[in-house]
Amino acid sequence: MKVLVIVPCYNAEKFIEGTIKDIQKYHKNILIVDDGSTDRSYELLKKIKSIKIIRHLHNKGKGAALKTGFSYAINNNFDAVITIDADGQHKASDIPRFITESNRFDIIIGNRMHDIKNMPLTRIIANALSSFLVSTKCKQEIPDSQSGYRLIKTNVLKNIKLEQDDYQMETEMLLKTIRKGYRINHIPIQTVYGKEKSHINPFDITWQFVKVMLHNK
């Protein structure tokens, strides 16, 4: 199976080199979508060999960056994509497990909620709430609906229309793929949390997820 690893990147200069080096240990087909970074991310990316880079001139949102990557994967005949965040929180050593599981499923979601001892309390609460709401709406257990570490087959991407451009696109994807009957599975993943303060408010993201669910009735 031909798999493309997609890394949406926005102002991740502290982490992007380490993230890519980690991925390159396990996979060679890598696409970075720089979403209009204003720090040194793009300059650092240009120095890394054997990766494909697409750059948005202006910041459009994580969902928009992922959709750019999805279009590239479809147009270049990849069978599946794996999405990994640029901030170093996902361990690339889990990539082979995603690919193995894809033999039986259309979407594989990395589950961080099996081990939350190092997860910030705000994220625990926000993740648990959003996952409960998504699971209830989908009538299917989704233990970590906010996880950005996923494998999605491109035949799925060809058959759903994604409209959201920010983080809520990942929830929109779940709702639309489950509605179409695609097979979803979850695997436990390692997650690394540093001391750096995130610029993302998990409760704001959860509220955006709720609005997406209300829109996708």
PDB file of N, CA and C in Angstrom, residues 23-111:
ATOM      1  N   ILE A  23       9.955  10.908  11.817  1.00  0.00           N
ATOM      2  CA  ILE A  23       9.143  10.246  10.792  1.00  0.00           C
ATOM      3  C   ILE A  23      10.021   9.514   9.788  1.00  0.00           C
ATOM      4  N   GLN A  24      11.133  10.120   9.389  1.00  0.00           N
ATOM      5  CA  GLN A  24      12.001   9.534   8.371  1.00  0.00           C
ATOM      6  C   GLN A  24      12.623   8.211   8.802  1.00  0.00           C
ATOM      7  N   LYS A  25      12.626   7.930  10.088  1.00  0.00           N
ATOM      8  CA  LYS A  25      13.123   6.639  10.571  1.00  0.00           C
ATOM      9  C   LYS A  25      12.180   5.505  10.181  1.00  0.00           C
ATOM     10  N   TYR A  26      10.905   5.845   9.957  1.00  0.00           N
ATOM     11  CA  TYR A  26       9.888   4.815   9.747  1.00  0.00           C
ATOM     12  C   TYR A  26       9.179   4.909   8.403  1.00  0.00           C
ATOM     13  N   HIS A  27       9.280   6.076   7.730  1.00  0.00           N
ATOM     14  CA  HIS A  27       8.544   6.241   6.477  1.00  0.00           C
ATOM     15  C   HIS A  27       9.229   7.287   5.604  1.00  0.00           C
ATOM     16  N   LYS A  28       9.181   7.093   4.291  1.00  0.00           N
ATOM     17  CA  LYS A  28       9.903   7.967   3.376  1.00  0.00           C
ATOM     18  C   LYS A  28       9.017   8.970   2.628  1.00  0.00           C
ATOM     19  N   ASN A  29       7.762   8.632   2.390  1.00  0.00           N
ATOM     20  CA  ASN A  29       6.874   9.539   1.655  1.00  0.00           C
ATOM     21  C   ASN A  29       6.264  10.552   2.630  1.00  0.00           C
ATOM     22  N   ILE A  30       6.799  11.764   2.612  1.00  0.00           N
ATOM     23  CA  ILE A  30       6.398  12.772   3.597  1.00  0.00           C
ATOM     24  C   ILE A  30       6.051  14.082   2.878  1.00  0.00           C
ATOM     25  N   LEU A  31       4.894  14.633   3.208  1.00  0.00           N
ATOM     26  CA  LEU A  31       4.470  15.936   2.701  1.00  0.00           C
ATOM     27  C   LEU A  31       4.256  16.878   3.872  1.00  0.00           C
ATOM     28  N   ILE A  32       4.915  18.031   3.823  1.00  0.00           N
ATOM     29  CA  ILE A  32       4.699  19.071   4.829  1.00  0.00           C
ATOM     30  C   ILE A  32       3.872  20.173   4.191  1.00  0.00           C
ATOM     31  N   VAL A  33       2.772  20.535   4.824  1.00  0.00           N
ATOM     32  CA  VAL A  33       1.982  21.670   4.352  1.00  0.00           C
ATOM     33  C   VAL A  33       2.201  22.811   5.333  1.00  0.00           C
ATOM     34  N   ASP A  34       3.037  23.769   4.906  1.00  0.00           N
ATOM     35  CA  ASP A  34       3.293  24.931   5.752  1.00  0.00           C
ATOM     36  C   ASP A  34       2.135  25.910   5.578  1.00  0.00           C
ATOM     37  N   ASP A  35       1.395  26.117   6.658  1.00  0.00           N
ATOM     38  CA  ASP A  35       0.165  26.904   6.579  1.00  0.00           C
ATOM     39  C   ASP A  35       0.419  28.375   6.885  1.00  0.00           C
ATOM     40  N   GLY A  36       1.290  28.993   6.078  1.00  0.00           N
ATOM     41  CA  GLY A  36       1.548  30.429   6.241  1.00  0.00           C
ATOM     42  C   GLY A  36       2.318  30.772   7.496  1.00  0.00           C
ATOM     43  N   SER A  37       3.278  29.940   7.881  1.00  0.00           N
ATOM     44  CA  SER A  37       4.065  30.216   9.089  1.00  0.00           C
ATOM     45  C   SER A  37       4.757  31.564   9.003  1.00  0.00           C
ATOM     46  N   THR A  38       4.822  32.260  10.140  1.00  0.00           N
ATOM     47  CA  THR A  38       5.495  33.558  10.198  1.00  0.00           C
ATOM     48  C   THR A  38       6.809  33.482  10.963  1.00  0.00           C
ATOM     49  N   ASP A  39       7.148  32.285  11.467  1.00  0.00           N
ATOM     50  CA  ASP A  39       8.436  32.098  12.126  1.00  0.00           C
ATOM     51  C   ASP A  39       9.413  31.481  11.119  1.00  0.00           C
ATOM     52  N   ARG A  40      10.398  30.736  11.559  1.00  0.00           N
ATOM     53  CA  ARG A  40      11.421  30.177  10.682  1.00  0.00           C
ATOM     54  C   ARG A  40      11.070  28.776  10.171  1.00  0.00           C
ATOM     55  N   SER A  41       9.852  28.339  10.373  1.00  0.00           N
ATOM     56  CA  SER A  41       9.478  26.972   9.991  1.00  0.00           C
ATOM     57  C   SER A  41       9.790  26.670   8.525  1.00  0.00           C
ATOM     58  N   TYR A  42       9.348  27.545   7.629  1.00  0.00           N
ATOM     59  CA  TYR A  42       9.519  27.281   6.199  1.00  0.00           C
ATOM     60  C   TYR A  42      10.997  27.280   5.814  1.00  0.00           C
ATOM     61  N   GLU A  43      11.785  28.194   6.386  1.00  0.00           N
ATOM     62  CA  GLU A  43      13.221  28.225   6.097  1.00  0.00           C
ATOM     63  C   GLU A  43      13.894  26.937   6.542  1.00  0.00           C
ATOM     64  N   LEU A  44      13.503  26.410   7.679  1.00  0.00           N
ATOM     65  CA  LEU A  44      14.070  25.151   8.171  1.00  0.00           C
ATOM     66  C   LEU A  44      13.638  23.983   7.291  1.00  0.00           C
ATOM     67  N   LEU A  45      12.380  24.007   6.847  1.00  0.00           N
ATOM     68  CA  LEU A  45      11.871  22.919   6.016  1.00  0.00           C
ATOM     69  C   LEU A  45      12.629  22.819   4.697  1.00  0.00           C
ATOM     70  N   LYS A  46      12.972  23.958   4.118  1.00  0.00           N
ATOM     71  CA  LYS A  46      13.645  23.967   2.818  1.00  0.00           C
ATOM     72  C   LYS A  46      15.023  23.305   2.882  1.00  0.00           C
ATOM     73  N   LYS A  47      15.595  23.193   4.068  1.00  0.00           N
ATOM     74  CA  LYS A  47      16.923  22.598   4.227  1.00  0.00           C
ATOM     75  C   LYS A  47      16.873  21.078   4.399  1.00  0.00           C
ATOM     76  N   ILE A  48      15.679  20.538   4.600  1.00  0.00           N
ATOM     77  CA  ILE A  48      15.548  19.096   4.851  1.00  0.00           C
ATOM     78  C   ILE A  48      15.395  18.363   3.526  1.00  0.00           C
ATOM     79  N   LYS A  49      16.185  17.342   3.323  1.00  0.00           N
ATOM     80  CA  LYS A  49      16.161  16.586   2.078  1.00  0.00           C
ATOM     81  C   LYS A  49      15.050  15.538   2.075  1.00  0.00           C
ATOM     82  N   SER A  50      14.621  15.189   0.874  1.00  0.00           N
ATOM     83  CA  SER A  50      13.719  14.048   0.634  1.00  0.00           C
ATOM     84  C   SER A  50      12.316  14.237   1.193  1.00  0.00           C
ATOM     85  N   ILE A  51      11.860  15.481   1.279  1.00  0.00           N
ATOM     86  CA  ILE A  51      10.467  15.717   1.664  1.00  0.00           C
ATOM     87  C   ILE A  51       9.833  16.638   0.627  1.00  0.00           C
ATOM     88  N   LYS A  52       8.524  16.546   0.515  1.00  0.00           N
ATOM     89  CA  LYS A  52       7.754  17.438  -0.346  1.00  0.00           C
ATOM     90  C   LYS A  52       7.147  18.534   0.523  1.00  0.00           C
ATOM     91  N   ILE A  53       7.221  19.778   0.053  1.00  0.00           N
ATOM     92  CA  ILE A  53       6.662  20.901   0.811  1.00  0.00           C
ATOM     93  C   ILE A  53       5.659  21.647  -0.058  1.00  0.00           C
ATOM     94  N   ILE A  54       4.494  21.907   0.485  1.00  0.00           N
ATOM     95  CA  ILE A  54       3.525  22.816  -0.129  1.00  0.00           C
ATOM     96  C   ILE A  54       3.311  23.952   0.868  1.00  0.00           C
ATOM     97  N   ARG A  55       3.329  25.175   0.372  1.00  0.00           N
ATOM     98  CA  ARG A  55       3.213  26.317   1.274  1.00  0.00           C
ATOM     99  C   ARG A  55       1.983  27.150   0.973  1.00  0.00           C
ATOM    100  N   HIS A  56       1.196  27.424   2.015  1.00  0.00           N
ATOM    101  CA  HIS A  56       0.134  28.426   1.922  1.00  0.00           C
ATOM    102  C   HIS A  56       0.766  29.781   2.213  1.00  0.00           C
ATOM    103  N   LEU A  57       0.509  30.762   1.384  1.00  0.00           N
ATOM    104  CA  LEU A  57       1.082  32.086   1.609  1.00  0.00           C
ATOM    105  C   LEU A  57       0.509  32.763   2.841  1.00  0.00           C
ATOM    106  N   HIS A  58      -0.729  32.393   3.188  1.00  0.00           N
ATOM    107  CA  HIS A  58      -1.373  32.937   4.380  1.00  0.00           C
ATOM    108  C   HIS A  58      -1.959  31.799   5.198  1.00  0.00           C
ATOM    109  N   ASN A  59      -2.053  32.009   6.492  1.00  0.00           N
ATOM    110  CA  ASN A  59      -2.608  30.987   7.378  1.00  0.00           C
ATOM    111  C   ASN A  59      -4.088  30.769   7.084  1.00  0.00           C
ATOM    112  N   LYS A  60      -4.456  29.517   6.806  1.00  0.00           N
ATOM    113  CA  LYS A  60      -5.837  29.179   6.469  1.00  0.00           C
ATOM    114  C   LYS A  60      -6.497  28.292   7.515  1.00  0.00           C
ATOM    115  N   GLY A  61      -5.713  27.659   8.386  1.00  0.00           N
ATOM    116  CA  GLY A  61      -6.273  26.757   9.383  1.00  0.00           C
ATOM    117  C   GLY A  61      -5.796  25.328   9.158  1.00  0.00           C
ATOM    118  N   LYS A  62      -5.771  24.554  10.234  1.00  0.00           N
ATOM    119  CA  LYS A  62      -5.280  23.176  10.145  1.00  0.00           C
ATOM    120  C   LYS A  62      -6.091  22.348   9.159  1.00  0.00           C
ATOM    121  N   GLY A  63      -7.409  22.512   9.181  1.00  0.00           N
ATOM    122  CA  GLY A  63      -8.257  21.749   8.274  1.00  0.00           C
ATOM    123  C   GLY A  63      -7.930  22.040   6.820  1.00  0.00           C
ATOM    124  N   ALA A  64      -7.689  23.317   6.508  1.00  0.00           N
ATOM    125  CA  ALA A  64      -7.341  23.696   5.144  1.00  0.00           C
ATOM    126  C   ALA A  64      -5.998  23.101   4.739  1.00  0.00           C
ATOM    127  N   ALA A  65      -5.043  23.092   5.674  1.00  0.00           N
ATOM    128  CA  ALA A  65      -3.739  22.503   5.389  1.00  0.00           C
ATOM    129  C   ALA A  65      -3.872  21.008   5.109  1.00  0.00           C
ATOM    130  N   LEU A  66      -4.683  20.341   5.898  1.00  0.00           N
ATOM    131  CA  LEU A  66      -4.895  18.907   5.675  1.00  0.00           C
ATOM    132  C   LEU A  66      -5.581  18.656   4.340  1.00  0.00           C
ATOM    133  N   LYS A  67      -6.547  19.482   4.003  1.00  0.00           N
ATOM    134  CA  LYS A  67      -7.236  19.290   2.721  1.00  0.00           C
ATOM    135  C   LYS A  67      -6.291  19.486   1.543  1.00  0.00           C
ATOM    136  N   THR A  68      -5.351  20.410   1.670  1.00  0.00           N
ATOM    137  CA  THR A  68      -4.325  20.561   0.635  1.00  0.00           C
ATOM    138  C   THR A  68      -3.520  19.267   0.506  1.00  0.00           C
ATOM    139  N   GLY A  69      -3.168  18.687   1.644  1.00  0.00           N
ATOM    140  CA  GLY A  69      -2.440  17.422   1.631  1.00  0.00           C
ATOM    141  C   GLY A  69      -3.257  16.275   1.056  1.00  0.00           C
ATOM    142  N   PHE A  70      -4.547  16.249   1.387  1.00  0.00           N
ATOM    143  CA  PHE A  70      -5.417  15.186   0.859  1.00  0.00           C
ATOM    144  C   PHE A  70      -5.497  15.267  -0.669  1.00  0.00           C
ATOM    145  N   SER A  71      -5.632  16.476  -1.181  1.00  0.00           N
ATOM    146  CA  SER A  71      -5.711  16.647  -2.636  1.00  0.00           C
ATOM    147  C   SER A  71      -4.432  16.163  -3.315  1.00  0.00           C
ATOM    148  N   TYR A  72      -3.302  16.477  -2.704  1.00  0.00           N
ATOM    149  CA  TYR A  72      -2.024  16.020  -3.252  1.00  0.00           C
ATOM    150  C   TYR A  72      -1.965  14.495  -3.264  1.00  0.00           C
ATOM    151  N   ALA A  73      -2.397  13.865  -2.179  1.00  0.00           N
ATOM    152  CA  ALA A  73      -2.360  12.401  -2.086  1.00  0.00           C
ATOM    153  C   ALA A  73      -3.250  11.754  -3.140  1.00  0.00           C
ATOM    154  N   ILE A  74      -4.435  12.301  -3.330  1.00  0.00           N
ATOM    155  CA  ILE A  74      -5.368  11.760  -4.330  1.00  0.00           C
ATOM    156  C   ILE A  74      -4.794  11.933  -5.736  1.00  0.00           C
ATOM    157  N   ASN A  75      -4.269  13.120  -6.017  1.00  0.00           N
ATOM    158  CA  ASN A  75      -3.751  13.414  -7.359  1.00  0.00           C
ATOM    159  C   ASN A  75      -2.497  12.621  -7.693  1.00  0.00           C
ATOM    160  N   ASN A  76      -1.806  12.127  -6.663  1.00  0.00           N
ATOM    161  CA  ASN A  76      -0.572  11.372  -6.879  1.00  0.00           C
ATOM    162  C   ASN A  76      -0.734   9.877  -6.563  1.00  0.00           C
ATOM    163  N   ASN A  77      -1.994   9.446  -6.540  1.00  0.00           N
ATOM    164  CA  ASN A  77      -2.320   8.016  -6.485  1.00  0.00           C
ATOM    165  C   ASN A  77      -1.817   7.296  -5.232  1.00  0.00           C
ATOM    166  N   PHE A  78      -1.866   7.982  -4.096  1.00  0.00           N
ATOM    167  CA  PHE A  78      -1.587   7.308  -2.828  1.00  0.00           C
ATOM    168  C   PHE A  78      -2.832   6.550  -2.395  1.00  0.00           C
ATOM    169  N   ASP A  79      -2.630   5.431  -1.721  1.00  0.00           N
ATOM    170  CA  ASP A  79      -3.748   4.612  -1.247  1.00  0.00           C
ATOM    171  C   ASP A  79      -4.290   5.097   0.088  1.00  0.00           C
ATOM    172  N   ALA A  80      -3.442   5.759   0.866  1.00  0.00           N
ATOM    173  CA  ALA A  80      -3.850   6.223   2.193  1.00  0.00           C
ATOM    174  C   ALA A  80      -2.935   7.348   2.634  1.00  0.00           C
ATOM    175  N   VAL A  81      -3.415   8.117   3.610  1.00  0.00           N
ATOM    176  CA  VAL A  81      -2.588   9.152   4.236  1.00  0.00           C
ATOM    177  C   VAL A  81      -2.523   8.889   5.731  1.00  0.00           C
ATOM    178  N   ILE A  82      -1.439   9.319   6.333  1.00  0.00           N
ATOM    179  CA  ILE A  82      -1.319   9.356   7.791  1.00  0.00           C
ATOM    180  C   ILE A  82      -1.060  10.801   8.173  1.00  0.00           C
ATOM    181  N   THR A  83      -1.880  11.348   9.047  1.00  0.00           N
ATOM    182  CA  THR A  83      -1.706  12.731   9.484  1.00  0.00           C
ATOM    183  C   THR A  83      -1.021  12.752  10.851  1.00  0.00           C
ATOM    184  N   ILE A  84      -0.005  13.580  10.956  1.00  0.00           N
ATOM    185  CA  ILE A  84       0.770  13.709  12.192  1.00  0.00           C
ATOM    186  C   ILE A  84       0.949  15.192  12.493  1.00  0.00           C
ATOM    187  N   ASP A  85       0.743  15.590  13.746  1.00  0.00           N
ATOM    188  CA  ASP A  85       0.933  16.986  14.119  1.00  0.00           C
ATOM    189  C   ASP A  85       2.418  17.348  14.114  1.00  0.00           C
ATOM    190  N   ALA A  86       2.711  18.635  13.913  1.00  0.00           N
ATOM    191  CA  ALA A  86       4.092  19.096  13.757  1.00  0.00           C
ATOM    192  C   ALA A  86       4.801  19.382  15.070  1.00  0.00           C
ATOM    193  N   ASP A  87       4.085  19.316  16.192  1.00  0.00           N
ATOM    194  CA  ASP A  87       4.650  19.777  17.459  1.00  0.00           C
ATOM    195  C   ASP A  87       5.405  18.718  18.243  1.00  0.00           C
ATOM    196  N   GLY A  88       5.671  17.563  17.632  1.00  0.00           N
ATOM    197  CA  GLY A  88       6.460  16.532  18.297  1.00  0.00           C
ATOM    198  C   GLY A  88       5.728  15.698  19.309  1.00  0.00           C
ATOM    199  N   GLN A  89       4.412  15.861  19.428  1.00  0.00           N
ATOM    200  CA  GLN A  89       3.662  15.095  20.418  1.00  0.00           C
ATOM    201  C   GLN A  89       3.341  13.674  19.959  1.00  0.00           C
ATOM    202  N   HIS A  90       3.409  13.430  18.651  1.00  0.00           N
ATOM    203  CA  HIS A  90       3.135  12.088  18.135  1.00  0.00           C
ATOM    204  C   HIS A  90       4.445  11.367  17.851  1.00  0.00           C
ATOM    205  N   LYS A  91       4.526  10.101  18.232  1.00  0.00           N
ATOM    206  CA  LYS A  91       5.716   9.300  18.011  1.00  0.00           C
ATOM    207  C   LYS A  91       5.588   8.544  16.690  1.00  0.00           C
ATOM    208  N   ALA A  92       6.542   8.760  15.800  1.00  0.00           N
ATOM    209  CA  ALA A  92       6.491   8.121  14.479  1.00  0.00           C
ATOM    210  C   ALA A  92       6.641   6.610  14.557  1.00  0.00           C
ATOM    211  N   SER A  93       7.114   6.096  15.670  1.00  0.00           N
ATOM    212  CA  SER A  93       7.259   4.645  15.827  1.00  0.00           C
ATOM    213  C   SER A  93       5.917   3.927  15.759  1.00  0.00           C
ATOM    214  N   ASP A  94       4.810   4.673  15.867  1.00  0.00           N
ATOM    215  CA  ASP A  94       3.477   4.062  15.759  1.00  0.00           C
ATOM    216  C   ASP A  94       3.028   3.905  14.306  1.00  0.00           C
ATOM    217  N   ILE A  95       3.733   4.513  13.350  1.00  0.00           N
ATOM    218  CA  ILE A  95       3.320   4.468  11.944  1.00  0.00           C
ATOM    219  C   ILE A  95       3.114   3.050  11.424  1.00  0.00           C
ATOM    220  N   PRO A  96       4.047   2.114  11.640  1.00  0.00           N
ATOM    221  CA  PRO A  96       3.827   0.748  11.123  1.00  0.00           C
ATOM    222  C   PRO A  96       2.549   0.100  11.642  1.00  0.00           C
ATOM    223  N   ARG A  97       2.144   0.414  12.864  1.00  0.00           N
ATOM    224  CA  ARG A  97       0.925  -0.170  13.427  1.00  0.00           C
ATOM    225  C   ARG A  97      -0.308   0.375  12.721  1.00  0.00           C
ATOM    226  N   PHE A  98      -0.285   1.660  12.379  1.00  0.00           N
ATOM    227  CA  PHE A  98      -1.394   2.237  11.616  1.00  0.00           C
ATOM    228  C   PHE A  98      -1.543   1.514  10.284  1.00  0.00           C
ATOM    229  N   ILE A  99      -0.428   1.310   9.608  1.00  0.00           N
ATOM    230  CA  ILE A  99      -0.466   0.681   8.290  1.00  0.00           C
ATOM    231  C   ILE A  99      -0.953  -0.766   8.384  1.00  0.00           C
ATOM    232  N   THR A 100      -0.514  -1.488   9.399  1.00  0.00           N
ATOM    233  CA  THR A 100      -0.966  -2.877   9.585  1.00  0.00           C
ATOM    234  C   THR A 100      -2.470  -2.942   9.810  1.00  0.00           C
ATOM    235  N   GLU A 101      -2.984  -2.041  10.643  1.00  0.00           N
ATOM    236  CA  GLU A 101      -4.419  -2.035  10.941  1.00  0.00           C
ATOM    237  C   GLU A 101      -5.269  -1.656   9.731  1.00  0.00           C
ATOM    238  N   SER A 102      -4.678  -0.947   8.785  1.00  0.00           N
ATOM    239  CA  SER A 102      -5.451  -0.488   7.626  1.00  0.00           C
ATOM    240  C   SER A 102      -5.876  -1.629   6.706  1.00  0.00           C
ATOM    241  N   ASN A 103      -5.348  -2.815   6.935  1.00  0.00           N
ATOM    242  CA  ASN A 103      -5.782  -3.963   6.130  1.00  0.00           C
ATOM    243  C   ASN A 103      -7.255  -4.270   6.351  1.00  0.00           C
ATOM    244  N   ARG A 104      -7.769  -3.894   7.534  1.00  0.00           N
ATOM    245  CA  ARG A 104      -9.142  -4.272   7.881  1.00  0.00           C
ATOM    246  C   ARG A 104     -10.073  -3.073   8.063  1.00  0.00           C
ATOM    247  N   PHE A 105      -9.502  -1.856   8.069  1.00  0.00           N
ATOM    248  CA  PHE A 105     -10.315  -0.680   8.358  1.00  0.00           C
ATOM    249  C   PHE A 105     -10.020   0.442   7.369  1.00  0.00           C
ATOM    250  N   ASP A 106     -10.968   1.386   7.278  1.00  0.00           N
ATOM    251  CA  ASP A 106     -10.825   2.530   6.371  1.00  0.00           C
ATOM    252  C   ASP A 106     -10.160   3.724   7.044  1.00  0.00           C
ATOM    253  N   ILE A 107     -10.392   3.867   8.342  1.00  0.00           N
ATOM    254  CA  ILE A 107      -9.812   4.952   9.129  1.00  0.00           C
ATOM    255  C   ILE A 107      -9.291   4.379  10.439  1.00  0.00           C
ATOM    256  N   ILE A 108      -8.074   4.769  10.805  1.00  0.00           N
ATOM    257  CA  ILE A 108      -7.499   4.379  12.088  1.00  0.00           C
ATOM    258  C   ILE A 108      -7.204   5.656  12.862  1.00  0.00           C
ATOM    259  N   ILE A 109      -7.692   5.746  14.095  1.00  0.00           N
ATOM    260  CA  ILE A 109      -7.480   6.937  14.921  1.00  0.00           C
ATOM    261  C   ILE A 109      -6.589   6.580  16.098  1.00  0.00           C
ATOM    262  N   GLY A 110      -5.555   7.374  16.318  1.00  0.00           N
ATOM    263  CA  GLY A 110      -4.691   7.174  17.468  1.00  0.00           C
ATOM    264  C   GLY A 110      -5.396   7.602  18.747  1.00  0.00           C
ATOM    265  N   ASN A 111      -5.390   6.732  19.738  1.00  0.00           N
ATOM    266  CA  ASN A 111      -6.093   6.990  20.998  1.00  0.00           C
ATOM    267  C   ASN A 111      -5.092   7.317  22.104  1.00  0.00           C
TER     268      ASN A 111
END
